[in-house]
PDB file of C-alpha atoms in Angstrom:
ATOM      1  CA  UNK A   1     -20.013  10.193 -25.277  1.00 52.00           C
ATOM      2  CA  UNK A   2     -23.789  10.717 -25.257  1.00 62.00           C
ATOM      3  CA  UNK A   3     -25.599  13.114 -22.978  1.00 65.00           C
ATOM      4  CA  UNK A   4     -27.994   9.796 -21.923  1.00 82.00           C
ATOM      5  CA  UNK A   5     -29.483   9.022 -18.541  1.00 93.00           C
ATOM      6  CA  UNK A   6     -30.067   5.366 -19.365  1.00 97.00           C
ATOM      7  CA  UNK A   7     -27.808   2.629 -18.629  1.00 97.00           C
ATOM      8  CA  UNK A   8     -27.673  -0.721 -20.425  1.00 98.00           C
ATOM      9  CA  UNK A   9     -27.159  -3.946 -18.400  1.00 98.00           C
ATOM     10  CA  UNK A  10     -26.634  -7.118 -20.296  1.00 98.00           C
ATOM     11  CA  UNK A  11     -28.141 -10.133 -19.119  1.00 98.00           C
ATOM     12  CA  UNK A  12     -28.590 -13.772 -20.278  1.00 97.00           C
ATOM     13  CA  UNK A  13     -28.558 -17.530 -18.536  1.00 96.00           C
ATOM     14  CA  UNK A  14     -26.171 -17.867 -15.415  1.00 95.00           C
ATOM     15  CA  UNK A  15     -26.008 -14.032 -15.277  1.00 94.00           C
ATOM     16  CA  UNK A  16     -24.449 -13.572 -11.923  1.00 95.00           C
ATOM     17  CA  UNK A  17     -26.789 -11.516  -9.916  1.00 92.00           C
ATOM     18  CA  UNK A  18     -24.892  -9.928  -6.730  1.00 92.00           C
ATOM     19  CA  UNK A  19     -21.939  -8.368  -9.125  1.00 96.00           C
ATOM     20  CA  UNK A  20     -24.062  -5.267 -10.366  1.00 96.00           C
ATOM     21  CA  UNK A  21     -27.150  -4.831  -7.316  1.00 95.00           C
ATOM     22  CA  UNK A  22     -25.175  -1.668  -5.699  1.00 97.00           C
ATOM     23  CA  UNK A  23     -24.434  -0.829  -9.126  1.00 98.00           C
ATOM     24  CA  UNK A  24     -27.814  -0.813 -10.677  1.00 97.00           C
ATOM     25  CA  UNK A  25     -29.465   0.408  -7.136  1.00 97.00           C
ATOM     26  CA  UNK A  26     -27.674   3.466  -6.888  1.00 96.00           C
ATOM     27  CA  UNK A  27     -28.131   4.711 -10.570  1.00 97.00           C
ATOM     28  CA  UNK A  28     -31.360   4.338 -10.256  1.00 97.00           C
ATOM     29  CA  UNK A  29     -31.756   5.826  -7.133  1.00 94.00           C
ATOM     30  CA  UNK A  30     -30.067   8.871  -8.774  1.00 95.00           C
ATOM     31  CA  UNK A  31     -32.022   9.558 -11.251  1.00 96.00           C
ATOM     32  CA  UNK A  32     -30.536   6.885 -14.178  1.00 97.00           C
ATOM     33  CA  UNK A  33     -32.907   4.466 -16.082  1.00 97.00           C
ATOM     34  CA  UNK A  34     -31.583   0.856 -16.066  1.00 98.00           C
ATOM     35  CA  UNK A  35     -32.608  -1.291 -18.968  1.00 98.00           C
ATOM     36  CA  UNK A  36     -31.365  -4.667 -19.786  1.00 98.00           C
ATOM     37  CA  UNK A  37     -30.156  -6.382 -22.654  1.00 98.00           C
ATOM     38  CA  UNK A  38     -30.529  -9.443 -24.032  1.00 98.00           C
ATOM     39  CA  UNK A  39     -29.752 -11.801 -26.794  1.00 97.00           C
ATOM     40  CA  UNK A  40     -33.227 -11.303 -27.252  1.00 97.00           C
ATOM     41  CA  UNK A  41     -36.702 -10.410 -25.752  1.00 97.00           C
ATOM     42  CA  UNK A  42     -36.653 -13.629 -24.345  1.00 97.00           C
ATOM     43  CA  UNK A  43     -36.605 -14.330 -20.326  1.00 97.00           C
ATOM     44  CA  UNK A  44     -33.126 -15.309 -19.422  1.00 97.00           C
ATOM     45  CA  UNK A  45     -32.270 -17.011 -15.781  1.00 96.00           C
ATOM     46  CA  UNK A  46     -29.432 -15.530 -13.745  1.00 95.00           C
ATOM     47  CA  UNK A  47     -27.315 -17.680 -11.390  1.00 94.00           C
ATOM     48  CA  UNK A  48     -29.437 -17.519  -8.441  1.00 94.00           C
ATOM     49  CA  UNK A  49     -32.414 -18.913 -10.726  1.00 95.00           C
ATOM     50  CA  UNK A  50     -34.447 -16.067 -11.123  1.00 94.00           C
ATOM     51  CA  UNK A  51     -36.243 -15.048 -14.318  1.00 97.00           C
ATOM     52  CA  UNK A  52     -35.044 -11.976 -15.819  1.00 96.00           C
ATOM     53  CA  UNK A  53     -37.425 -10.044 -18.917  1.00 97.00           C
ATOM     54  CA  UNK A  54     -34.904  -8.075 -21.067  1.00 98.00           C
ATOM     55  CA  UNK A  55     -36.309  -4.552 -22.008  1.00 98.00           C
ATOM     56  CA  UNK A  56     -35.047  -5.270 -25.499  1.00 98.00           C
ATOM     57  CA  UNK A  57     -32.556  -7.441 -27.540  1.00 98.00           C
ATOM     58  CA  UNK A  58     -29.177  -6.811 -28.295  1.00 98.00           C
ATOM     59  CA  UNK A  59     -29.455  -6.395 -31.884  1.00 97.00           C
ATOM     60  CA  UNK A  60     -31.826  -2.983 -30.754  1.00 98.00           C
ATOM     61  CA  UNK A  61     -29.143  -1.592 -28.857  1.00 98.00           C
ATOM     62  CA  UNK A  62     -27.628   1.830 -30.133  1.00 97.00           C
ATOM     63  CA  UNK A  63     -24.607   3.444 -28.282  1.00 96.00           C
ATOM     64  CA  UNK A  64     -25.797   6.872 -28.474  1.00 95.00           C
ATOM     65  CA  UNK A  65     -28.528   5.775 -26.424  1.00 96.00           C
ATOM     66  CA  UNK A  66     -26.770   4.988 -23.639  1.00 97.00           C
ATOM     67  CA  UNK A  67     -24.800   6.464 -21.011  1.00 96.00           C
ATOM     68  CA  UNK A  68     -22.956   2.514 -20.171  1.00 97.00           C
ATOM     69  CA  UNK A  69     -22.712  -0.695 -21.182  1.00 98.00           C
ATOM     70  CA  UNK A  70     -22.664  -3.095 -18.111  1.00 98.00           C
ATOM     71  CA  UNK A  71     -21.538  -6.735 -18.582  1.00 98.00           C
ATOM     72  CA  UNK A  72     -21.518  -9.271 -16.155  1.00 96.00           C
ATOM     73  CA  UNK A  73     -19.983 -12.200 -15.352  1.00 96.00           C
ATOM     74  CA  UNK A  74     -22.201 -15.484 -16.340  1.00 96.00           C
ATOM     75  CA  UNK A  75     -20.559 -19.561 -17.282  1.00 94.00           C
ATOM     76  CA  UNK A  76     -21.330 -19.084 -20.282  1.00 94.00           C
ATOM     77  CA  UNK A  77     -18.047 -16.495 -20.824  1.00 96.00           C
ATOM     78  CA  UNK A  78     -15.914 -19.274 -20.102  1.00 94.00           C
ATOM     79  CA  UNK A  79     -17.740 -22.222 -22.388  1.00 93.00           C
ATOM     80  CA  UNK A  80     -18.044 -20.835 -25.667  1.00 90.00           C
ATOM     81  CA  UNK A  81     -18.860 -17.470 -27.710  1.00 93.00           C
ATOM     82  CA  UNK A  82     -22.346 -17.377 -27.209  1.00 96.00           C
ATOM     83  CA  UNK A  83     -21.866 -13.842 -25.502  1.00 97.00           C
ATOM     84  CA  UNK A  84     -19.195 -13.101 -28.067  1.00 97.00           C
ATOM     85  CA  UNK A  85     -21.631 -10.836 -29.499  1.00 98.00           C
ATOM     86  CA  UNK A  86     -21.984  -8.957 -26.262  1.00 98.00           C
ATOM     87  CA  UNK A  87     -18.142  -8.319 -26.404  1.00 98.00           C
ATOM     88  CA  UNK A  88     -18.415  -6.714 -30.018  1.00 98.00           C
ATOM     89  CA  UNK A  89     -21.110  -4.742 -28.488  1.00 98.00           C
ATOM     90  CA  UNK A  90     -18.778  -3.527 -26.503  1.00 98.00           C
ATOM     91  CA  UNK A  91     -16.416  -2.624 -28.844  1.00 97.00           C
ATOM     92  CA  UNK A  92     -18.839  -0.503 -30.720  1.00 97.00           C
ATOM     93  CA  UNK A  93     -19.580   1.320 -27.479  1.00 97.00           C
ATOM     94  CA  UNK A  94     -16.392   2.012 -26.669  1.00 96.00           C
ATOM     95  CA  UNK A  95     -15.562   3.229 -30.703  1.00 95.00           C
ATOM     96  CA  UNK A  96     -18.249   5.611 -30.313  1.00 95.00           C
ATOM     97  CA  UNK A  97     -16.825   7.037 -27.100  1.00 94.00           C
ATOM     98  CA  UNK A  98     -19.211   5.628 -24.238  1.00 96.00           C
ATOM     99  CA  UNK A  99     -17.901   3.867 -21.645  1.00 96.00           C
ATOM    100  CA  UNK A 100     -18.426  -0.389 -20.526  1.00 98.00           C
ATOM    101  CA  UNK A 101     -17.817  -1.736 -17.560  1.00 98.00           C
ATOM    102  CA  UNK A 102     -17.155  -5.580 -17.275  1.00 98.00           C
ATOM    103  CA  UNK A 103     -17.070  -7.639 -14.111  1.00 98.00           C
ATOM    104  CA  UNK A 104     -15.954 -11.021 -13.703  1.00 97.00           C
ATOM    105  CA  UNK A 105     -16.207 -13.541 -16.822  1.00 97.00           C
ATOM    106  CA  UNK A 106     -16.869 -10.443 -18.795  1.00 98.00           C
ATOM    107  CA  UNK A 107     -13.442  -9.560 -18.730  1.00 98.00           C
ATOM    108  CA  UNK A 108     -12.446 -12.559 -20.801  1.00 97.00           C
ATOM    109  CA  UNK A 109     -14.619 -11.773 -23.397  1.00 97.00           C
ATOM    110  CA  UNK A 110     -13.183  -8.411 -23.601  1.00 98.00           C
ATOM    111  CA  UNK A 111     -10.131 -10.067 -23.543  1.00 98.00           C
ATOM    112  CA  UNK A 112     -10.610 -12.199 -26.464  1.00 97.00           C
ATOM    113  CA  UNK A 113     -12.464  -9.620 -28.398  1.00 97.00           C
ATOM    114  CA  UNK A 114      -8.918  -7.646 -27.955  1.00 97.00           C
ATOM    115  CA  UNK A 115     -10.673  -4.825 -25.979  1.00 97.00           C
ATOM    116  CA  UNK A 116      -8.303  -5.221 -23.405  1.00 97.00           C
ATOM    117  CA  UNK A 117      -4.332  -5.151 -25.323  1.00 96.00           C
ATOM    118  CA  UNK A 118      -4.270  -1.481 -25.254  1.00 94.00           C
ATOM    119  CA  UNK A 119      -6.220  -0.806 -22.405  1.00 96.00           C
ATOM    120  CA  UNK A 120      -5.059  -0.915 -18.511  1.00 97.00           C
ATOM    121  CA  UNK A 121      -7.472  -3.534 -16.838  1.00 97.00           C
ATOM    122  CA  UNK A 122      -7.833  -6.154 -13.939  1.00 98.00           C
ATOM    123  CA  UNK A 123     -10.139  -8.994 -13.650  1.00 97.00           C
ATOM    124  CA  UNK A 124     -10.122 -11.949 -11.242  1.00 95.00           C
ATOM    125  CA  UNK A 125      -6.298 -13.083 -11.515  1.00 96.00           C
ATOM    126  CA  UNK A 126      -4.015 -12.477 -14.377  1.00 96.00           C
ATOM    127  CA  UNK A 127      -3.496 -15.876 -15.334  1.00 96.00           C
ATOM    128  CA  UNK A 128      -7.487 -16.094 -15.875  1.00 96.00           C
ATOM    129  CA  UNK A 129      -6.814 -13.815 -18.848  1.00 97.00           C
ATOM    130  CA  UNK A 130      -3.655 -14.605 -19.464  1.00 97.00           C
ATOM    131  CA  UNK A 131      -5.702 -18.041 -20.580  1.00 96.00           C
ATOM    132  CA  UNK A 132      -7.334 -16.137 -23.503  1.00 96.00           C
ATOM    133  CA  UNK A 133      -4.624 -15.583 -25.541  1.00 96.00           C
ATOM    134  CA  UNK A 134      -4.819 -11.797 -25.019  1.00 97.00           C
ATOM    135  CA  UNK A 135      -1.968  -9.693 -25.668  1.00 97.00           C
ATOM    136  CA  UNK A 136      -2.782  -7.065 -22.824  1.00 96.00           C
ATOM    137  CA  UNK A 137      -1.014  -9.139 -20.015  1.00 96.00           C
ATOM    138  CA  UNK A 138       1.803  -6.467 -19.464  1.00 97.00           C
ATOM    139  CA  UNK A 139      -1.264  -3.642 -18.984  1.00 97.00           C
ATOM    140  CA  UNK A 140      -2.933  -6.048 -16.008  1.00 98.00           C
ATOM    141  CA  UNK A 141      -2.904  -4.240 -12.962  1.00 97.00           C
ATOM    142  CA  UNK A 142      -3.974  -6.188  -9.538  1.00 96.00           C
ATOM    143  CA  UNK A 143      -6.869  -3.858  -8.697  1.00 96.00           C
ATOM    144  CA  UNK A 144     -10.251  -4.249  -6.856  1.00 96.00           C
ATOM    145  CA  UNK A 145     -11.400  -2.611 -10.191  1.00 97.00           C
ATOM    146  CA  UNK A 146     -10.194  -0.086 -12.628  1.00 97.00           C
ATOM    147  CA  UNK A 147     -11.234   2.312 -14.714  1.00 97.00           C
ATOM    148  CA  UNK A 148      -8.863   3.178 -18.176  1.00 95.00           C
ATOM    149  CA  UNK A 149     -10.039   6.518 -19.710  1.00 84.00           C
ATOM    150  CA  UNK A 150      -9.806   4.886 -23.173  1.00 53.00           C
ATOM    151  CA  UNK A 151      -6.846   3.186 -25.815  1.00 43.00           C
ATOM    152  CA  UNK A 152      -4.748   5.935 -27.474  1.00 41.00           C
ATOM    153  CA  UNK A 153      -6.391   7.467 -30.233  1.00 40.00           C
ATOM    154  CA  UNK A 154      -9.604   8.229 -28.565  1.00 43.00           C
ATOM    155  CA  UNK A 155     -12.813   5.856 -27.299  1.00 54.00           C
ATOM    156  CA  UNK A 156     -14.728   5.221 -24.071  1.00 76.00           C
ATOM    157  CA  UNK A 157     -13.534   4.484 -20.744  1.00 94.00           C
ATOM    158  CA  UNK A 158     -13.404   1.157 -19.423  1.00 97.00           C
ATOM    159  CA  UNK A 159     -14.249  -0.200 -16.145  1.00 98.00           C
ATOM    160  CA  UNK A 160     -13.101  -3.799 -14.979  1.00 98.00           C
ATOM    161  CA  UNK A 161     -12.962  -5.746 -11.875  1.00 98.00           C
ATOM    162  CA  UNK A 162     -13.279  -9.170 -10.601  1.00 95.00           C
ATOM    163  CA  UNK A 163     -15.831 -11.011  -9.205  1.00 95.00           C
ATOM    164  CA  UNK A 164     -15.478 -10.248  -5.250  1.00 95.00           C
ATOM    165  CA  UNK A 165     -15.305  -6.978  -5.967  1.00 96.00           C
ATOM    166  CA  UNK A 166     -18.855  -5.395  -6.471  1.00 97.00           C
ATOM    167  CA  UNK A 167     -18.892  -2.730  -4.454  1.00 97.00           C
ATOM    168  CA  UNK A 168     -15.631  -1.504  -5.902  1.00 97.00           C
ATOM    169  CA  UNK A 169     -16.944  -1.882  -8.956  1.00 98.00           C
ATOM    170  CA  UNK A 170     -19.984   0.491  -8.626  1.00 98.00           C
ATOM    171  CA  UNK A 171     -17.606   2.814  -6.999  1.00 97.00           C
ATOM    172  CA  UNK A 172     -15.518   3.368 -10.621  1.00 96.00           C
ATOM    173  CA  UNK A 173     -18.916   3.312 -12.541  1.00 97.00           C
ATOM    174  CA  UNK A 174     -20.503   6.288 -10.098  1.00 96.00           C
ATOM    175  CA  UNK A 175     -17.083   8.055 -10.692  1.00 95.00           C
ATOM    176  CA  UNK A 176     -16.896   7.686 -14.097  1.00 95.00           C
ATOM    177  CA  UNK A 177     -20.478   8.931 -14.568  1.00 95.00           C
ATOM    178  CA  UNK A 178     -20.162  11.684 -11.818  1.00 94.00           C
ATOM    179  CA  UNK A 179     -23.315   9.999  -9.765  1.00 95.00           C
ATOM    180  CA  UNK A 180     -21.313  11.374  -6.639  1.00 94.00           C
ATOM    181  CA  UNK A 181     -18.862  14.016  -5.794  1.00 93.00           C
ATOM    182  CA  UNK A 182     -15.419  12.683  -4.319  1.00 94.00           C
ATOM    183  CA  UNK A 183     -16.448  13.772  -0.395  1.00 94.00           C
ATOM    184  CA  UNK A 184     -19.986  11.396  -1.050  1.00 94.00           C
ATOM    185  CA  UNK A 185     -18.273   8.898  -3.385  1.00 96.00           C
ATOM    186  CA  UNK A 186     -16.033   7.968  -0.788  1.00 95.00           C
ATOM    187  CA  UNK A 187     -18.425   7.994   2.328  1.00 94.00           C
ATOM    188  CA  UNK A 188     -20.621   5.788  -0.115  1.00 95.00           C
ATOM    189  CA  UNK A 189     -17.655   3.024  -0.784  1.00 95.00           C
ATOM    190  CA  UNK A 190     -17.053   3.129   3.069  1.00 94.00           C
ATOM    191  CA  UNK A 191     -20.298   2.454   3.946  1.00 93.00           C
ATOM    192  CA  UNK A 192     -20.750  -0.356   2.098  1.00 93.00           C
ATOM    193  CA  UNK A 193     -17.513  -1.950   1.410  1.00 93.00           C
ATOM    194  CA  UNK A 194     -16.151  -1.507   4.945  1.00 92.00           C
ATOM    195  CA  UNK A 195     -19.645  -0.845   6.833  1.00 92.00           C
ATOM    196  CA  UNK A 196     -18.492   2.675   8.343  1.00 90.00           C
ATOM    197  CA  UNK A 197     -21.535   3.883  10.045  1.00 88.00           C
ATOM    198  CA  UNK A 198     -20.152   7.389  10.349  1.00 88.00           C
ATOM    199  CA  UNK A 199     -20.669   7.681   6.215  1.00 89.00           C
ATOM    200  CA  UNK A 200     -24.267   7.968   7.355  1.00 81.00           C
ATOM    201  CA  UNK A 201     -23.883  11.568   7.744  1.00 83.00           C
ATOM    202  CA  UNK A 202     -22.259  12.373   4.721  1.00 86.00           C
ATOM    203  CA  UNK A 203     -24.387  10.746   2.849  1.00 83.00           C
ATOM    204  CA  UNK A 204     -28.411  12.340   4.319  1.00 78.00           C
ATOM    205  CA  UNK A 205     -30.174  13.549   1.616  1.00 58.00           C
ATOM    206  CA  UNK A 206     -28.889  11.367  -0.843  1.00 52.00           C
TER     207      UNK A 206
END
């Protein structure tokens, strides 16, 4: 694990925008520094068609300068291993003991990079993965998201949800990090997941 304040989110064509907003927002609105990552310095365009400038390409990235590896979900997961490279990016991260979190299609790539036989998980549905080939279907849990604290033998934890599930998943990545304490965490996740107005308070001054 690295003592980082930057985060690295992964982006590339028919990266699918609304899965990571509350989670990028709120790091950097505490203090985190979000860069993305591409396949390479070139513009990619998400789902919703806008153009995104990566802050450097993925063959510059370097574990120990990050504090997370975020992977989204994009078409091109599910069409061939064009992000395949992203998943053994992920698997480096993890070896060196900092934490990914995957949302979405991202999960099958984990999946087929094996990231996920060892590890407890979720994703969209279990028979999504299941479709991989993976051998992790007996550690599937149906979860908004979950967070493993790494495979046996040491490594990064390891955040996954499914697609409808954004807000849960910023929830595990603040936790992991310690972005909130539990009280704040929670008034946060009820604020925007179930649009309790009384978190207001608890959260002032944030």
């Amino acid at each position: 694990m690295t003592s980082s304040r930057t985060v690295h989110l992964a982006v590339y064509d028919t990266f699918a925008d609304w899965e990571t907003g509350h989670t990028t927002a709120h790091l950097a609105r505490n203090g985190y520094t979000v860069r993305t990552v591409g396949p390479s310095r070139e513009p990619v365009t998400t789902m919703g068609g806008l153009r995104v400038q990566p802050d450097l390409s993925l063959d510059e990235l370097r574990a120990q300068d990050s504090a997370l590896l975020i992977l989204t979900g994009a078409d091109a997961w599910d069409t061939g291993d064009a992000l395949a490279p992203f998943a053994r990016a992920a698997r480096g991260f993890l070896d060196a003991g900092v934490p990914v979190a995957a949302i979405c299609g991202a999960t099958a790539g984990l999946a087929r990079e094996g990231l996920l036989d060892g590890r407890t998980h979720t994703s969209a549905v279990s028979f999504y993965l299941a479709a991989t080939g993976y051998a992790g279907g007996s550690r599937y849990v149906d979860a908004d998201a979950v967070t493993d604290g790494g495979a046996a033998g040491g490594g990064g934890g390891l955040i996954t949800a499914g697609p409808t599930e954004p807000v849960a998943f910023a929830r595990e990545v603040f936790a992991l990090l310690g972005v909130y304490d539990a009280k704040k965490l929670d008034a946060w996740y009820r604020l925007f997941h179930d649009s309790d107005a009384s978190a207001y308070e608890v959260l002032e001054g944030e």
